[in-house]
């Protein structure tokens, strides 16, 4: 059994603490929310861990993660190991690793997939960093990852940054998969050629080529709301789709599906589209085509 | 000078009658609207024309055009010539031509571009049919087409159907061009890196690679409404974009730009997207991500 | 146990006969290839079945299926039932059903998914037609579909045509899913940020959001050929992606992901792209940009 | 008449020097190629200009431009003005401007469009920087821009960076426009419904909605090579399309057409597509579909 400091006890971190404790590990958690926190501060968390320490940062990507790493660079000691399990951009990892390496502190970046289901099913893990650091944290990874062969739910993807890179591409693919199902759902709904769309989709869960975990989730959603009409078609994006597309650009890789999925999200959040106002204006100019004026 | 029967005196047909008359041709027009019609019926129109007659049909594509052709197949006589100048699907042309050929009546299909500006600027013309029929109608084509070399505003594209096919592809291209300008406009608006978007676009009219007639129309629209915010971003499509995409499919031609432009129009007309509701539902299922519920 | 006539013993039909026989049903098969056929002709097949008969047609979509249905319309008798399990276009089903109904013969259209794995795993089934015909064929469907709850691998999607419609949309989604994984794979390969791409993809099989049967197949393919470089990036399409896109157009449903996946296949089969020759020509015209000339 | 130092006498700079001299301005040019250079070094160029100087940098974007600006920051004096007319990324402009401002040297960024035709037709100009610097360089801008109203071929787009930003979006639009024509060309070529594709396209030059300068260039290209089959469908990209797409991502602007045009270029340069090898592998895995193996 190992001892772990875990910072960030939101939807992901809270469940991970549960899963780790269920596996017999000792977890000392910190969160700004005192109701879920085991300690009052990062400093107290560090004090409560035996040397050499392992701390896992599970806070929002970007400034919050960067800030937490900087604080830990002051609090941790040579030989300790910090793991960033958040959805950080892979370019942050090198910065974090160098800051910590200057003090003899190890660094791993881990892409964690599985969402709220991870507590029960285990989390898919993609890890970047040094082999020795990976080996040291393996008991934690083994507790977090799903049952079954390790290599089917865990990979040591490469050196620092590779874990978040693999997770970024994973999420880019995820965008595409979701949009593919979504387009099929909309077509079935619109065409009215099948009598019961949820029943058809439910029937795809076994034997078909499109069976997947996402499909099972779609079936669950349709069980609760068969036309999904309690929801608005408004979809956020958390950054990883954008980074995947940036990387596609940087590497001259055509990514029409991933970009289409990202743009569909952008468009879903627009009340009105400036681009389509321009198209409407053009049609009106050359053809005298009717346009819809605001307020009419 | 020639004599022409012209059926359909809407935005296009009305202006074409004006342009033809200004060129000295005799035009007998018919429209269901008696205020603009020169005759009370198709039969009367046929009576008023000297044999061999030329009639030009300029009514909405599909059933209205098909019906008018059928009526003319009863009214016209051997040696007459019928021209369909509407936005008909090219597959209708063969049907029309065969019906008329059985009675010895000639047929030309003409794609007419230029919109409401055609009266002043002339119309771009793409013609399908037999060489002899084209030659016979040439005085009309010459009056309708723009000033300048004939081959720059007119083409005899091929046999029956080729005129509407060329026009269909023309319109598919048009969709793509409009969407390209529209995306650029939206990005300039959104990024707020240039102080005055209409001024920048106005400055693209001379010397740049993107100068075009559509750009001039965009400048006109922006002169009237600099942020285009009197309009809604709601855009109809008239069929030719769809047919172009169908033909791309039939011919295994990748058409990512034309399809993107068409889909942007479809999306512009949706109050809410079933597809994006499905994506929102999936994110909620796996990640517990917040969704927008209707009425909240 | 029921008795079934099965026409077409290729990759799909052959395996289905095996699975049905393993379940205890009597199958009389016919194929043009005498080595696999149980009978010498369709007429002999019909003779060998007890009235009322059920025959399952599993031959290539389009003309071969249409022709087989026409032949059976002469051979079968009132009260018999014909099932088309091929990848027929849904618009063929109404024609088939009407032809057979005129002779009192029932008709079901069945979309069958699962490929070469169906023999072992069972086939996902989507059925269109009358409730009574579905009930009559249910023992066959139960033998063909996967183990587990019937509604997870089988649906009665609606009236005639609905089964093939559901299968068509299923395949459209499949195109999108495959392209999403493919783009992710190419980016991982190109970016060289992860050390071992197949290992990362293998590690996505458990716990992640992107886990699916297709992902497992990708892992299998990478096990055999880690960079997939024994293959050419040349991909056929069998029609259902095209029909899905046509239906998206007909129903004004934006389908950017499915169309992108289809166009990627079209492009994969081109030795050279006329469109990109046009773009190269334009760049050369305005910018004097270098172009690659054939043979240089 | 004004005096200008001009660095970089390639395709663009050489022609600009000609146009400026034809307008009566004094141009002292420098290029690494002594055959076209008027001076032996940047230092000599600076010496030959009267104070306060204006120098125009017209060298490749990125490192060459950055290096040239750094060198000039040592050579120029307070009150001088440096203009970057290259295709620099807009983010470089702030860096350049600050470096120069620290020494009292002014800075303008200018997007220059028009390619090899600019010498004769004039160049479309988009300028970023301070009003007073713009006013000072206006005689140069007036000589470079096309005849006609200044605001139709020139814009002062905003503060430093705005000129290159406007040019970047211009080029993004250009990508989309070119791809739209290209897809139409390919469809006309593939469908064989029109007899003479170049003739149809030539006939679009007057009166149609798609008429543009790019269309005229396509006509020129087709005059020289009617099927464009002397060329390979291999298309470079110079960076601005990528940056436009990055900016679309940064600003949550859907850009399906511009991205499709960029990805088509990426794909045009691939001998074989890793993504499509993955799709082929998947089809082979589930369906036993034939694949093309390398060397077969």
Short mmCIF file of C-alpha atoms in Angstrom, two decimals, chain A residues 168-180 214 236-242 244 257-258 260-263 265, chain B residues 279 283, chain C residues 180 210 257:
data_model
loop_
_atom_site.label_atom_id
_atom_site.label_comp_id
_atom_site.label_asym_id
_atom_site.label_seq_id
_atom_site.Cartn_x
_atom_site.Cartn_y
_atom_site.Cartn_z
CA UNK A 168 -5.49 15.20 -26.10
CA UNK A 169 -5.69 13.01 -29.21
CA UNK A 170 -8.03 10.65 -27.34
CA UNK A 171 -10.36 13.56 -26.72
CA UNK A 172 -10.10 14.76 -30.30
CA UNK A 173 -11.21 11.30 -31.42
CA UNK A 174 -13.97 11.43 -28.81
CA UNK A 175 -15.31 14.63 -30.36
CA UNK A 176 -15.49 12.92 -33.72
CA UNK A 177 -17.15 9.79 -32.37
CA UNK A 178 -19.80 11.78 -30.53
CA UNK A 179 -20.58 13.90 -33.57
CA UNK A 180 -20.90 10.80 -35.76
CA UNK A 214 -20.50 5.96 -26.00
CA UNK A 236 -19.17 23.47 -24.40
CA UNK A 237 -15.67 22.41 -25.26
CA UNK A 238 -12.91 22.03 -22.73
CA UNK A 239 -9.85 22.82 -24.80
CA UNK A 240 -8.58 19.44 -25.90
CA UNK A 241 -10.47 19.47 -29.18
CA UNK A 242 -8.95 22.84 -29.99
CA UNK A 244 -5.90 18.52 -31.24
CA UNK A 257 -13.88 15.03 -38.89
CA UNK A 258 -12.33 16.38 -35.71
CA UNK A 260 -16.21 19.46 -38.04
CA UNK A 261 -17.04 18.17 -34.58
CA UNK A 262 -15.35 21.15 -32.94
CA UNK A 263 -17.02 23.67 -35.23
CA UNK A 265 -19.85 22.89 -30.90
CA UNK B 279 -23.65 15.50 -27.92
CA UNK B 283 -21.11 14.70 -22.25
CA UNK C 180 -12.30 9.79 -36.21
CA UNK C 210 -13.30 6.07 -26.81
CA UNK C 257 -18.65 14.38 -40.14
#
